[in-house]
Short mmCIF file of C-alpha atoms in Angstrom, two decimals:
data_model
loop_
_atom_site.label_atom_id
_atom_site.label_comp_id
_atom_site.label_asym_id
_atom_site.label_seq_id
_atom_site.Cartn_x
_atom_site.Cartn_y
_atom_site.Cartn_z
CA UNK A 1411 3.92 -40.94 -11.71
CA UNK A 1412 4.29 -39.61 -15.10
CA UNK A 1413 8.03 -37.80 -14.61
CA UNK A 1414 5.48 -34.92 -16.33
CA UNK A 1415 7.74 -31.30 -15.53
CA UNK A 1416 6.30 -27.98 -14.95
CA UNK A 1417 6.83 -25.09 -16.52
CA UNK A 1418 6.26 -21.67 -15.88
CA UNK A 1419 4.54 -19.42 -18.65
CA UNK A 1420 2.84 -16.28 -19.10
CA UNK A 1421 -0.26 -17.44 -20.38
CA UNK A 1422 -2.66 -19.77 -19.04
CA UNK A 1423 -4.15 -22.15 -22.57
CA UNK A 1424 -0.76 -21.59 -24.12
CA UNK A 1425 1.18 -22.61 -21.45
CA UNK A 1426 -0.91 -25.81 -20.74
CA UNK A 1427 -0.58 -26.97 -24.58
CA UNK A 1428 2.94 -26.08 -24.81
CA UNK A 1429 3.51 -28.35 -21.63
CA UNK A 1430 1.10 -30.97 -22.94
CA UNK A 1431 2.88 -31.43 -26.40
CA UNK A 1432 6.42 -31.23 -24.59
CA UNK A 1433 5.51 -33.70 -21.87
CA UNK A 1434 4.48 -36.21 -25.17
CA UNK A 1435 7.56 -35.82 -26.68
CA UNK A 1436 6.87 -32.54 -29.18
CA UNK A 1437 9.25 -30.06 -27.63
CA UNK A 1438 7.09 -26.56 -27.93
CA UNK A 1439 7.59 -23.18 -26.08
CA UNK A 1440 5.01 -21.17 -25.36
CA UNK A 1441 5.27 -18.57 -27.56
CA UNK A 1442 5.14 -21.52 -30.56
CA UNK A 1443 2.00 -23.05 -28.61
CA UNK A 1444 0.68 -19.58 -28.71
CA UNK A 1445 1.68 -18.69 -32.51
CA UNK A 1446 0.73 -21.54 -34.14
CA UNK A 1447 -2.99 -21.65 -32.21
CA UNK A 1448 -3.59 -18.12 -33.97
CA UNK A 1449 -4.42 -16.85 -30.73
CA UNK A 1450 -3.74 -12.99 -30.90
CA UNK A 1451 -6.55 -11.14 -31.08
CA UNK A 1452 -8.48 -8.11 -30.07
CA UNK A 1453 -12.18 -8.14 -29.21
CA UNK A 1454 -14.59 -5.50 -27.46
CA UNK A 1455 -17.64 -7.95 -25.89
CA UNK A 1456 -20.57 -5.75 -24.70
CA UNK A 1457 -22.61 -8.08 -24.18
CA UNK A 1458 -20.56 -10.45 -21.93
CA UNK A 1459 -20.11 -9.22 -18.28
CA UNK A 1460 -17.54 -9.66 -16.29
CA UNK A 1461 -18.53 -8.29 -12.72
CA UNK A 1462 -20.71 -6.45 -14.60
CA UNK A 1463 -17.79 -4.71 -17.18
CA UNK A 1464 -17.70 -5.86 -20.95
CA UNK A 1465 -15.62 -8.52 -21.83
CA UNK A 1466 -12.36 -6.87 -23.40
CA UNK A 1467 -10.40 -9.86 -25.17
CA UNK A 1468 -6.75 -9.63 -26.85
CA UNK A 1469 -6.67 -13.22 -27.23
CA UNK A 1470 -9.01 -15.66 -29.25
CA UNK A 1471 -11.50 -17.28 -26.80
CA UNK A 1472 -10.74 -20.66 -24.87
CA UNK A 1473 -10.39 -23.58 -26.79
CA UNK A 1474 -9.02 -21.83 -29.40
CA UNK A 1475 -5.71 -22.88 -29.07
CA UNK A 1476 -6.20 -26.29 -28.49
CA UNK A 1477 -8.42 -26.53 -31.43
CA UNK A 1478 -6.33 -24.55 -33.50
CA UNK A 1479 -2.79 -26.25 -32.49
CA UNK A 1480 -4.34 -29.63 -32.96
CA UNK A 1481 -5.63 -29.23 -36.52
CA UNK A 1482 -2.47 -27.39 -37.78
CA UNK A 1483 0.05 -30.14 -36.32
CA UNK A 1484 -1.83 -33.07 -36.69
CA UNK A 1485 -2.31 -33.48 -33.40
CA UNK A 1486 -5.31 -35.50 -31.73
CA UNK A 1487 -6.82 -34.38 -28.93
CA UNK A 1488 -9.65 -35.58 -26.84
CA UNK A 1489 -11.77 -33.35 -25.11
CA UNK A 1490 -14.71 -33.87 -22.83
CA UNK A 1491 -17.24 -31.59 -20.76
CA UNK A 1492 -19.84 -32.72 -18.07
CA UNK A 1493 -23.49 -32.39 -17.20
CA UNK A 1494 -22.42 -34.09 -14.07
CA UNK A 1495 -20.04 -32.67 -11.64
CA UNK A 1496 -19.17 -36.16 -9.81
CA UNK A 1497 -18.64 -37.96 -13.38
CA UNK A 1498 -16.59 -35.23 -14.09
CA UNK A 1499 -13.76 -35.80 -11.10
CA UNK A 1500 -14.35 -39.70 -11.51
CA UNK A 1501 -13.18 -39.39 -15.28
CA UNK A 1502 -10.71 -37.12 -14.12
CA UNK A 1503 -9.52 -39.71 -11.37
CA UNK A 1504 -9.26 -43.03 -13.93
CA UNK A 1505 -7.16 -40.86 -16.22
CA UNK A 1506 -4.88 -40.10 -13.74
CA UNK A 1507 -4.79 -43.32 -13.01
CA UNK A 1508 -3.84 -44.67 -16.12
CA UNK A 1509 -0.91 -42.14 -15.40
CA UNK A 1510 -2.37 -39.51 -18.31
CA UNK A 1511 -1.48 -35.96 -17.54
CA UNK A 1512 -5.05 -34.12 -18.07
CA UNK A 1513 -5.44 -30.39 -19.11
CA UNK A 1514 -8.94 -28.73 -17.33
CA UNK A 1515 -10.14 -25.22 -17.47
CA UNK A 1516 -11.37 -23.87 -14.40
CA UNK A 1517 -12.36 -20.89 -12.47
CA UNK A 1518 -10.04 -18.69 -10.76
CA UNK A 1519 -11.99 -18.07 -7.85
CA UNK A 1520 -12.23 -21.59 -6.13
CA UNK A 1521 -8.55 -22.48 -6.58
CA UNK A 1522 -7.24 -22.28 -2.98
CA UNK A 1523 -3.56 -21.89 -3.79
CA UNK A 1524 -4.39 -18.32 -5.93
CA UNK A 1525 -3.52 -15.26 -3.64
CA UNK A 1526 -6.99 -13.53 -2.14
CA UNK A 1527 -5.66 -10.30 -4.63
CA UNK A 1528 -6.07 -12.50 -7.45
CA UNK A 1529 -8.99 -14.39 -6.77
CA UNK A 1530 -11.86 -12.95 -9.19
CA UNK A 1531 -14.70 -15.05 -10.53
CA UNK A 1532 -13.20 -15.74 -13.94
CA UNK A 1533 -13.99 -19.17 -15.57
CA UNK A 1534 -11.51 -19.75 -18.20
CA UNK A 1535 -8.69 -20.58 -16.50
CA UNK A 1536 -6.48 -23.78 -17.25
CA UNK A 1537 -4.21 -26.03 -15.35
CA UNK A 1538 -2.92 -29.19 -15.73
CA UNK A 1539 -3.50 -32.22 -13.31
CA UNK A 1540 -0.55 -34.65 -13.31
CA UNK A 1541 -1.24 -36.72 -9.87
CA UNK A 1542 -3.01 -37.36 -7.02
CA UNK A 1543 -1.59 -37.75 -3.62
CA UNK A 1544 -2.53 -38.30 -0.38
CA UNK A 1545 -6.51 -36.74 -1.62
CA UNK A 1546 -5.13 -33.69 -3.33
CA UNK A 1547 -4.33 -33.10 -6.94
CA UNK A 1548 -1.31 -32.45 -8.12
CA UNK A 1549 -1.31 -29.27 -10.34
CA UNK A 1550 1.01 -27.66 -12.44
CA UNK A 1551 -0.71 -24.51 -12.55
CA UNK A 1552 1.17 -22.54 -15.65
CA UNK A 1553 1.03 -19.36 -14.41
CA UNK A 1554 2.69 -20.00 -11.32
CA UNK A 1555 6.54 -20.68 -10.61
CA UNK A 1556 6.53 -23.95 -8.95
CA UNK A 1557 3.80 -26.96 -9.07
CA UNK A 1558 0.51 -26.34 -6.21
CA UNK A 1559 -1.74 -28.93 -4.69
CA UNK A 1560 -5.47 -28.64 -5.00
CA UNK A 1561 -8.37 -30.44 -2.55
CA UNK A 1562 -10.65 -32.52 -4.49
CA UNK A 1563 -13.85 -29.95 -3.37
CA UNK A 1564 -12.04 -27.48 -4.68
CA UNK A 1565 -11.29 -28.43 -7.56
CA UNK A 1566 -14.51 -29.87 -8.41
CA UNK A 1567 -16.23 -26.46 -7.86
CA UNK A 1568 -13.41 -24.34 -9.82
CA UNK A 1569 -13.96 -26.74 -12.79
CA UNK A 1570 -17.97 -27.08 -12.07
CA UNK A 1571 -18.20 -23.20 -11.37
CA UNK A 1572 -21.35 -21.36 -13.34
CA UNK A 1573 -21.45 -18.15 -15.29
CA UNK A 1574 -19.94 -16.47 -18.01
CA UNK A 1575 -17.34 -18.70 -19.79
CA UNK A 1576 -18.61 -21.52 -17.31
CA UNK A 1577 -15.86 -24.85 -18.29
CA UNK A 1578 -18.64 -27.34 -17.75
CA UNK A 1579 -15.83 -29.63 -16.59
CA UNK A 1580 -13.74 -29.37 -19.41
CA UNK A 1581 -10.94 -31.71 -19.80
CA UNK A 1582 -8.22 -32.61 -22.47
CA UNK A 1583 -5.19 -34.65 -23.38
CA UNK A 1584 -3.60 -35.18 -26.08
CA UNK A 1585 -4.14 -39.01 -27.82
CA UNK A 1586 -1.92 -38.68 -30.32
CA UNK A 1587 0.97 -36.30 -31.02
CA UNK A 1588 3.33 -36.22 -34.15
CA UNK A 1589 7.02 -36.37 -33.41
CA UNK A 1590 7.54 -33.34 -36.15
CA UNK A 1591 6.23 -30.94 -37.90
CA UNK A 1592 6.93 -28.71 -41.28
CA UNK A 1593 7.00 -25.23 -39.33
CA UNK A 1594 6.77 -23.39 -42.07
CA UNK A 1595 3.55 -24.86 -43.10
CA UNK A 1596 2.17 -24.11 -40.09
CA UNK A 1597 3.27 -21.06 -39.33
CA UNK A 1598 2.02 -19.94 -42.78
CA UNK A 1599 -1.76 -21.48 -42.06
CA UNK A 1600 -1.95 -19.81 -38.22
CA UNK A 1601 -0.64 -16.24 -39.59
CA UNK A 1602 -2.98 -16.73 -42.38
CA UNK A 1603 -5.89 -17.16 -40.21
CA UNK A 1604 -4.74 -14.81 -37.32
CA UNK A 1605 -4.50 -12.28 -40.19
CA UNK A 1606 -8.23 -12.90 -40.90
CA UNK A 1607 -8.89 -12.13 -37.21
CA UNK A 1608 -7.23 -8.71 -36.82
CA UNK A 1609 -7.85 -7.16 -40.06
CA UNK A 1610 -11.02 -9.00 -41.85
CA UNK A 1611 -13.40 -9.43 -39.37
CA UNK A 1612 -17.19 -8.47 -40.48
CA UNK A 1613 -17.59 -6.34 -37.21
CA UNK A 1614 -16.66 -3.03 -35.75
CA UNK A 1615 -15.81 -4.14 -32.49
CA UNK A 1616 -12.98 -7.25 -33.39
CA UNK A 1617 -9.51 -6.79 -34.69
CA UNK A 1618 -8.08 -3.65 -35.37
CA UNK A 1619 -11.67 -1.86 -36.04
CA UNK A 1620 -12.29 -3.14 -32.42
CA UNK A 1621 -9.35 -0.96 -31.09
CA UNK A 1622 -10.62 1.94 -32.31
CA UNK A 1623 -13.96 1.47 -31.40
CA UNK A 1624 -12.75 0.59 -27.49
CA UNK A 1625 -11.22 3.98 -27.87
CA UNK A 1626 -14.14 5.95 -29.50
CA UNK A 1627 -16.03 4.56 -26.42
CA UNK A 1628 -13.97 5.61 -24.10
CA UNK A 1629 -13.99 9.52 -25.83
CA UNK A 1630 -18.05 9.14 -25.85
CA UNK A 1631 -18.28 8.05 -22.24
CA UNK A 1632 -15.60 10.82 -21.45
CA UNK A 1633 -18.34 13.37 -22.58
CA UNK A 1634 -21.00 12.03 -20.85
CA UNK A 1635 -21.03 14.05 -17.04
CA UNK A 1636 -22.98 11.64 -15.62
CA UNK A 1637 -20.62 8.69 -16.71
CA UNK A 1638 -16.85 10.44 -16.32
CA UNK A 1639 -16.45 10.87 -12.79
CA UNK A 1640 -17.29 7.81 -11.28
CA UNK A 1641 -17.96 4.97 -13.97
CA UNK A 1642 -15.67 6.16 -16.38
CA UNK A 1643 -12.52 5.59 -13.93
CA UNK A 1644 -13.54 2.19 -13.26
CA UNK A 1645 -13.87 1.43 -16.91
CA UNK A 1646 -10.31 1.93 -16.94
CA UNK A 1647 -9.32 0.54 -14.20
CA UNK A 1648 -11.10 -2.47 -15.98
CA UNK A 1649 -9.44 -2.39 -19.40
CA UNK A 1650 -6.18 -2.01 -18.02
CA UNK A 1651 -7.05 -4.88 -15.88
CA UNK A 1652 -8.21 -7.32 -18.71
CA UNK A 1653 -5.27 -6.02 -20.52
CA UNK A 1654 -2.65 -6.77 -17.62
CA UNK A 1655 -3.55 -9.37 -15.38
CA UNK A 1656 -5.62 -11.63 -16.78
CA UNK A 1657 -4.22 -14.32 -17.90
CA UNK A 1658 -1.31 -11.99 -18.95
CA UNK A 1659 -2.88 -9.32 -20.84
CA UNK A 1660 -2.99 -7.16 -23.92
CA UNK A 1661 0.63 -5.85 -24.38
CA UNK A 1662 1.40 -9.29 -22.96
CA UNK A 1663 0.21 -11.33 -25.76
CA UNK A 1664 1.72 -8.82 -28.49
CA UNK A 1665 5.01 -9.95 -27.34
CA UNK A 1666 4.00 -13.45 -26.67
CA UNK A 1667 2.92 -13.40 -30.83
CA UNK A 1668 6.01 -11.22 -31.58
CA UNK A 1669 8.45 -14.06 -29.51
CA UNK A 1670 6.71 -16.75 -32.17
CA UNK A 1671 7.25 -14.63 -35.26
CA UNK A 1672 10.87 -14.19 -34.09
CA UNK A 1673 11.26 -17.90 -33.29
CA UNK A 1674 9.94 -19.09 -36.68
CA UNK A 1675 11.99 -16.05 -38.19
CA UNK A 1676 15.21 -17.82 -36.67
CA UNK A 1677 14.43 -21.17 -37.62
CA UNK A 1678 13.09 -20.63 -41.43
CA UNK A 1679 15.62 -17.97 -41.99
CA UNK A 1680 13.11 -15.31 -42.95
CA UNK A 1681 13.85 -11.79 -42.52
CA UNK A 1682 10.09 -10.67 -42.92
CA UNK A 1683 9.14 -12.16 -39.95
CA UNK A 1684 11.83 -10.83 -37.77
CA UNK A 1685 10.94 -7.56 -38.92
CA UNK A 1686 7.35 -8.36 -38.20
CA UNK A 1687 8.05 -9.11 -34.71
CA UNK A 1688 9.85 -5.99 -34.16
CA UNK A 1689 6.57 -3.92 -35.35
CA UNK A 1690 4.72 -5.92 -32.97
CA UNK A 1691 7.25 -6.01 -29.93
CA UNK A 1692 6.67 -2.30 -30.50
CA UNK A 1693 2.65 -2.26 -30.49
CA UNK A 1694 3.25 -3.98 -27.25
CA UNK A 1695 4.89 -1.03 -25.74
CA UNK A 1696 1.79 1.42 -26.85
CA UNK A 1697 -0.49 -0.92 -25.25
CA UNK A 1698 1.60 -0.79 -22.08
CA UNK A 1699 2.01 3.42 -22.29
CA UNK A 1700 -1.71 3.07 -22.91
CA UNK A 1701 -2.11 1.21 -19.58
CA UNK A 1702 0.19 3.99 -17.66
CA UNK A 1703 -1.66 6.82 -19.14
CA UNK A 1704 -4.91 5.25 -18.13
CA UNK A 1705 -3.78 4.43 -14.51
CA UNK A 1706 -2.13 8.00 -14.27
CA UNK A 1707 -5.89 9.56 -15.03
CA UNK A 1708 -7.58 7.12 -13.22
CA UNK A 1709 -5.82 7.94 -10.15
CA UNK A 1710 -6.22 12.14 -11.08
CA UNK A 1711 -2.51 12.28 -11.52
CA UNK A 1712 -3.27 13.59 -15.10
CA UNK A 1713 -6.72 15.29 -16.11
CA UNK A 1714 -9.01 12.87 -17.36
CA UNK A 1715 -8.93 13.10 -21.29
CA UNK A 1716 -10.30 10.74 -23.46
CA UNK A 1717 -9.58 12.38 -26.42
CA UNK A 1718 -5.77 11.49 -25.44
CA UNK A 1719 -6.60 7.63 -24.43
CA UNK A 1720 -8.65 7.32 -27.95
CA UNK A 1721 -5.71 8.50 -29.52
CA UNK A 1722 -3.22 6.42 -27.92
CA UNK A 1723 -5.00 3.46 -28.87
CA UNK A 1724 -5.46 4.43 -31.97
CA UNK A 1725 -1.46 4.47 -32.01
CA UNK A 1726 -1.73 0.96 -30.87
CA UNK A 1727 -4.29 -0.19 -34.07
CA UNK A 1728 -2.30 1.79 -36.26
CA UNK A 1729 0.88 -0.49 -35.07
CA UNK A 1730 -0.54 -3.82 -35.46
CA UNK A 1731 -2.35 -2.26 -38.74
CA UNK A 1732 1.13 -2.33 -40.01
CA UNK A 1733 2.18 -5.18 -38.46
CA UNK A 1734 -0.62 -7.50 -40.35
CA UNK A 1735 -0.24 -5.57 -43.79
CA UNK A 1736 3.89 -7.07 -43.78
CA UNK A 1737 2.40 -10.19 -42.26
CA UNK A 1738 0.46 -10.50 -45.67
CA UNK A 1739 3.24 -10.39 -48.16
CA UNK A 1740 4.48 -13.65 -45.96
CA UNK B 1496 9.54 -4.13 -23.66
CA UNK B 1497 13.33 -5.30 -23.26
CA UNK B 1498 15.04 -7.77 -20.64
CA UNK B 1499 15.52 -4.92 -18.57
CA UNK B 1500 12.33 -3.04 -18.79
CA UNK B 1501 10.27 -5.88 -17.43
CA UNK B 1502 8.68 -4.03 -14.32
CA UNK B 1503 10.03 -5.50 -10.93
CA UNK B 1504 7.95 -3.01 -8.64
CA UNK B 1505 7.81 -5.84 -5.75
CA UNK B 1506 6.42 -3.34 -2.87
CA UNK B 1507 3.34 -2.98 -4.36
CA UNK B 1508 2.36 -6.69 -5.99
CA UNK B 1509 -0.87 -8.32 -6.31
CA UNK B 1510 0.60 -11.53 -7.03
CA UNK B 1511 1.21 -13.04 -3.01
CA UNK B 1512 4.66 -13.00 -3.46
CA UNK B 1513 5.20 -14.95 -6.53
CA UNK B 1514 6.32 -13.36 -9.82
CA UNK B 1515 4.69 -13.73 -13.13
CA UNK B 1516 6.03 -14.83 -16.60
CA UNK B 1517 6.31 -12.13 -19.27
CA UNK B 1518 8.35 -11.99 -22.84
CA UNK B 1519 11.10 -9.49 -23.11
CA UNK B 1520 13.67 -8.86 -25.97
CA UNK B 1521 17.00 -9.42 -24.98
CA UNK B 1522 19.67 -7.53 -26.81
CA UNK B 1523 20.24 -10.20 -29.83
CA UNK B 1524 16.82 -9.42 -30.20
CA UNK B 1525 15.34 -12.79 -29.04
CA UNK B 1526 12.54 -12.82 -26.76
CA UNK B 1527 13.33 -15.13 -23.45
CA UNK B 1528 10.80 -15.47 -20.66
CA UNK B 1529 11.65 -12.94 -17.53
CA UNK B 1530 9.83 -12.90 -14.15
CA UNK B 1531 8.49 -10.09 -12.98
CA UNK B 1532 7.77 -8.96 -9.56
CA UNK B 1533 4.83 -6.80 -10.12
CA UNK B 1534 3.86 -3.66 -11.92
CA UNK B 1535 2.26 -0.56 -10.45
CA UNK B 1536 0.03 0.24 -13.24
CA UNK B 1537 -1.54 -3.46 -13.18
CA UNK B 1538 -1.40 -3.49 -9.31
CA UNK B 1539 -3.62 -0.20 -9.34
CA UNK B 1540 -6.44 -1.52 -10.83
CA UNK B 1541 -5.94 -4.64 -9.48
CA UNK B 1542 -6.37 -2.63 -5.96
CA UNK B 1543 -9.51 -0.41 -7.47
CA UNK B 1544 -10.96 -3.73 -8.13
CA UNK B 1545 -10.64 -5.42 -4.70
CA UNK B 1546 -12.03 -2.39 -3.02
CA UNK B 1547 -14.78 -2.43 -4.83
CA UNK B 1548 -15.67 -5.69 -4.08
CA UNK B 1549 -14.46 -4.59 -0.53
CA UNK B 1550 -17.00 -1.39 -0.42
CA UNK B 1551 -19.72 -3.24 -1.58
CA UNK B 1552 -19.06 -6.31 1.17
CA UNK B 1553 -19.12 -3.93 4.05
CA UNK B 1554 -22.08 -2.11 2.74
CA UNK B 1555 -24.47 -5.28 2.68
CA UNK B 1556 -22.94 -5.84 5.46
CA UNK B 1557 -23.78 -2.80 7.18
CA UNK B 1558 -27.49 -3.34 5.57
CA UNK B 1559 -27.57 -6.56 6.88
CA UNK B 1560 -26.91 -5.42 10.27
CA UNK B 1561 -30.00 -2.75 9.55
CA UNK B 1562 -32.31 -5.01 8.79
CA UNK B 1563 -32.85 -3.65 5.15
CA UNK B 1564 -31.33 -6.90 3.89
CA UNK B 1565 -30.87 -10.40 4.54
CA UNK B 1566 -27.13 -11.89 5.51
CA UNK B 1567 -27.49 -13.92 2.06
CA UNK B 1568 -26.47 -10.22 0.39
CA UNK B 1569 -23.58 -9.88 2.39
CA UNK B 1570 -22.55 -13.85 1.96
CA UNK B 1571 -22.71 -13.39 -1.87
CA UNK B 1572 -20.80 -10.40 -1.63
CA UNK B 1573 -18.51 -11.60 0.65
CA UNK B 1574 -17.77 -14.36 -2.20
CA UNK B 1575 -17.80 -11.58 -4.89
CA UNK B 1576 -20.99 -12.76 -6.69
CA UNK B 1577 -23.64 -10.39 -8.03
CA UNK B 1578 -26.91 -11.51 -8.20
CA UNK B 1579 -26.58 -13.18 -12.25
CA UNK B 1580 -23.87 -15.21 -10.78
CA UNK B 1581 -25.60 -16.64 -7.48
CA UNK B 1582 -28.27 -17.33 -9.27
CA UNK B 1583 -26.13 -19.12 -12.18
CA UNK B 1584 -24.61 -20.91 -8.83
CA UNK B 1585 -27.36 -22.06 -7.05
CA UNK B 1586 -29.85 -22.54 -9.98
CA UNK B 1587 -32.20 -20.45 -9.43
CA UNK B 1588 -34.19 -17.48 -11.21
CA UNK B 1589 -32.19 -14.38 -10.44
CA UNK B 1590 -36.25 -12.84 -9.69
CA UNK B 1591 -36.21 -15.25 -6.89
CA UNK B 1592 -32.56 -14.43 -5.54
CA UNK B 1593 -33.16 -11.18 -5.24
CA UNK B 1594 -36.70 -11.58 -3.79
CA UNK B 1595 -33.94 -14.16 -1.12
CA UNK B 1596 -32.23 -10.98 -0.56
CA UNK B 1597 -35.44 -9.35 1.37
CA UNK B 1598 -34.68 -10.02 5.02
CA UNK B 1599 -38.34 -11.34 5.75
CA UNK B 1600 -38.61 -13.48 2.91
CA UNK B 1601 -35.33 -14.91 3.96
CA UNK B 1602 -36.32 -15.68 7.52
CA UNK B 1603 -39.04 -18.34 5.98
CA UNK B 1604 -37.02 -19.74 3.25
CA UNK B 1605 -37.13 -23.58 3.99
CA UNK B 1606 -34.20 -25.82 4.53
CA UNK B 1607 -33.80 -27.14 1.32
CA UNK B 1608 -33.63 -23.76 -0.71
CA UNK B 1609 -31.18 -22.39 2.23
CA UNK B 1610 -29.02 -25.88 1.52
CA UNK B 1611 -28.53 -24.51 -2.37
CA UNK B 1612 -27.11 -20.96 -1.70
CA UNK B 1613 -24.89 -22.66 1.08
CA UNK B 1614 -23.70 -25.14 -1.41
CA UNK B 1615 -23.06 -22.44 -4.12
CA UNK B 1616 -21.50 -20.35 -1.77
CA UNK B 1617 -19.50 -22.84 0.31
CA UNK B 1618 -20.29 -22.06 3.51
CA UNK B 1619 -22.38 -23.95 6.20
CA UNK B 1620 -26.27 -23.35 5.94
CA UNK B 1621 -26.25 -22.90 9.76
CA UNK B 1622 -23.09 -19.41 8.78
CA UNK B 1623 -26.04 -18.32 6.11
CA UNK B 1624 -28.65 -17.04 8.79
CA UNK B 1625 -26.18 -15.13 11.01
CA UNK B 1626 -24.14 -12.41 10.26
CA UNK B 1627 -20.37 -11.77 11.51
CA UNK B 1628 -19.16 -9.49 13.87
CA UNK B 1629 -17.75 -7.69 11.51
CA UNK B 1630 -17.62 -7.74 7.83
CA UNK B 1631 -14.76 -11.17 7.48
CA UNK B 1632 -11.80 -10.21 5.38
#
């Protein structure tokens, strides 16, 4: 075997690339991983359903990291989907073989070691496979604590599984990774283009504008008689959901980006970006007073009031509105 | 959120007993990784969303067991599928899925069309044309 570690990390595509460019000798936490792949984001997705709810993202979509980390550090990655499942886990196989440690993205529903509470058809998971043993894989699932074993049907219908987001198989691995990097550079390019994400996208519903929107939706549908009492709860139930537990959520991610901008603060020596971090550290903990207030007037512990929730989000935009304007000067 | 305001409400997790990895500001005013046990708020509608899918697998079940619909309904509910994703699954028009989901057209479907929802839903074609006891948890 590979003597590959695992590491636990809040995040499921940051963690995997962090422990992919550590395991090949680029030491990178997971908030760096996360940083430098310009992966904070905030988008409202009508028209993707997730168990029939819009897609609610606060992260860039998957791939993003890996593309993004790769072309900002030089790194080379290879990445391959299939049309055939059975190609797909003999590829798999040979790289394991010729002891490569091999990133996939999967579906969280057909992975036998997630607890039944967590198990919800949502395809854009990743793990990474370091071994086989005895005919199960050996995983180093990043969200968990310690390293899980996965059947070989199993995984092949987690990574084969169909519908929104489907992986198609995906795999990865690294082919070539730098032994350094200029930080600075890099950190420069991803805030750059995160910037572009959160404040100059062309529609209403990503970035900051997308905040506001979520919450003008939610005052509209409070409004609407036939929508507040019963849909209108689990529309909550479902943001705060997207925004907690998946992968690791909204407020999550804010201090995920806000651990980078302090890490890069620390090693460039610049005060902006400390400061930066602490305006975002602090739009993390609107998001999460967002999430109580929701669950409070989801479970009629406080009058349902959207007026309140719209405003409370727009607390949150207003944050990271300030957030991205220092950002700028950077 | 700092070090010591990462939730640790334990009682009520949806994780199975493992914690999850969250960023907290210590009091230097680093962030460092810190487990947490579970939080209410995200364990609430975690819960909301389980017994939905809960309601809606005893209800086909309980149609099932009517005769208004066909045990495939309460399978792909039972494997928290709606009808897009089935038919995604087993690749098949979702028109014809839910046409499946009628309990006489069901009772004729041929082998080979009753082999694809029992691959998509990984269960044994024989489990596909009888119905539990009782809704399976």
């Amino acid at each position: 075997m590979t003597g590959f570690e695992h590491r636990q990390s809040a995040h499921c595509e940051s963690g995997v690339m962090s422990s992919l460019l550590t395991h090949h000798g680029l030491p990178t936490t997971e908030p760096m991983a996360f940083g430098l792949g310009a992966a904070l984001a905030f988008a409202y997705v009508p028209f993707i359903k997730l168990s029939g709810m819009p897609l609610i993202g606060y992260r860039m979509p998957p791939r993003h990291i890996i593309r993004g980390l790769s072309k900002r550090l030089a790194i080379r990655m290879k990445t391959q989907t299939f049309r055939d499942a059975d190609a797909g886990m003999a590829t798999l196989d040979r790289l394991l073989d010729e002891g490569r440690v091999v990133g996939l993205q999967t579906s969280v529903y057909w992975l036998p070691y997630f607890p039944e509470t967590m198990r919800f058809h949502f395809n854009a998971h990743n793990l990474i496979v370091y071994g086989r043993e005895g005919g199960e894989y050996l995983v180093s699932d990043p969200v968990f604590e310690e390293p899980v074993r996965c059947d070989a049907a199993a995984l092949k219908k987690a990574r084969f599984a169909k519908g929104a987001l489907a992986a198609r198989g995906l795999l990865y691995y690294p082919t070539q990774v730098p032994a350094t990097f200029d930080l600075e550079r890099a950190a420069r390019g991803a805030i750059r283009a995160n910037d572009r994400y959160m404040t100059g996208a062309p529609l209403p519903v990503i970035g900051i504008r997308g905040i506001r929107y979520l919450g003008k939706t939610i005052r509209k549908l409070a409004a609407n008689d036939s929508r507040r009492e019963t849909y209108l709860p689990h529309y909550l139930s479902h943001i705060v959901r997207m925004q907690e537990e998946i992968g690791t959520g909204g407020a999550g991610f804010r201090f995920m980006y806000a651990s980078f901008l302090r890490e890069t603060a620390n090693t460039i020596r610049s005060d902006l970006l400390a400061e930066a971090a602490e305006l975002l550290a602090e739009a993390g903990d609107h998001w999460r007073m967002f999430a109580l207030t929701s669950s409070k007037m989801c479970k009629g512990r406080r009058p349902l009031d959207g007026d309140e929730l719209a405003r409370q989000l727009n607390v949150c935009a207003d944050q990271e509105a300030a957030t991205w304007r220092l950002l700028q000067r950077f | 959120m700092r070090e010591d305001e990462v939730p640790q409400d334990a009682d009520n997790s949806t994780y199975g007993g493992s914690r999850k990895l969250l960023y907290a500001q210590s009091g230097d005013g680093n962030f460092v990784g810190v487990k947490s046990a579970g939080w209410d708020v995200e364990a609430e509608a975690t819960r909301m969303a389980l017994e939905l899918l809960e309601r809606q697998c005893e209800q086909s079940w309980d149609r099932a067991t009517r005769g208004v619909s066909a045990p495939l309904e309460y399978y792909m509910a039972y494997r928290r599928m709606d009808v897009a994703l089935l038919a995604q699954t087993a690749g098949m028009a979702r028109w014809r899925v839910r046409r499946h989901l009628r309990p006489r057209v069901f009772a004729k479907l041929p082998q080979r069309i009753l082999a694809r929802y029992a691959q998509a839903l990984e269960l044994p074609v024989e489990q596909l044309r009888t119905l539990p006891e009782a809704p399976l948890t």
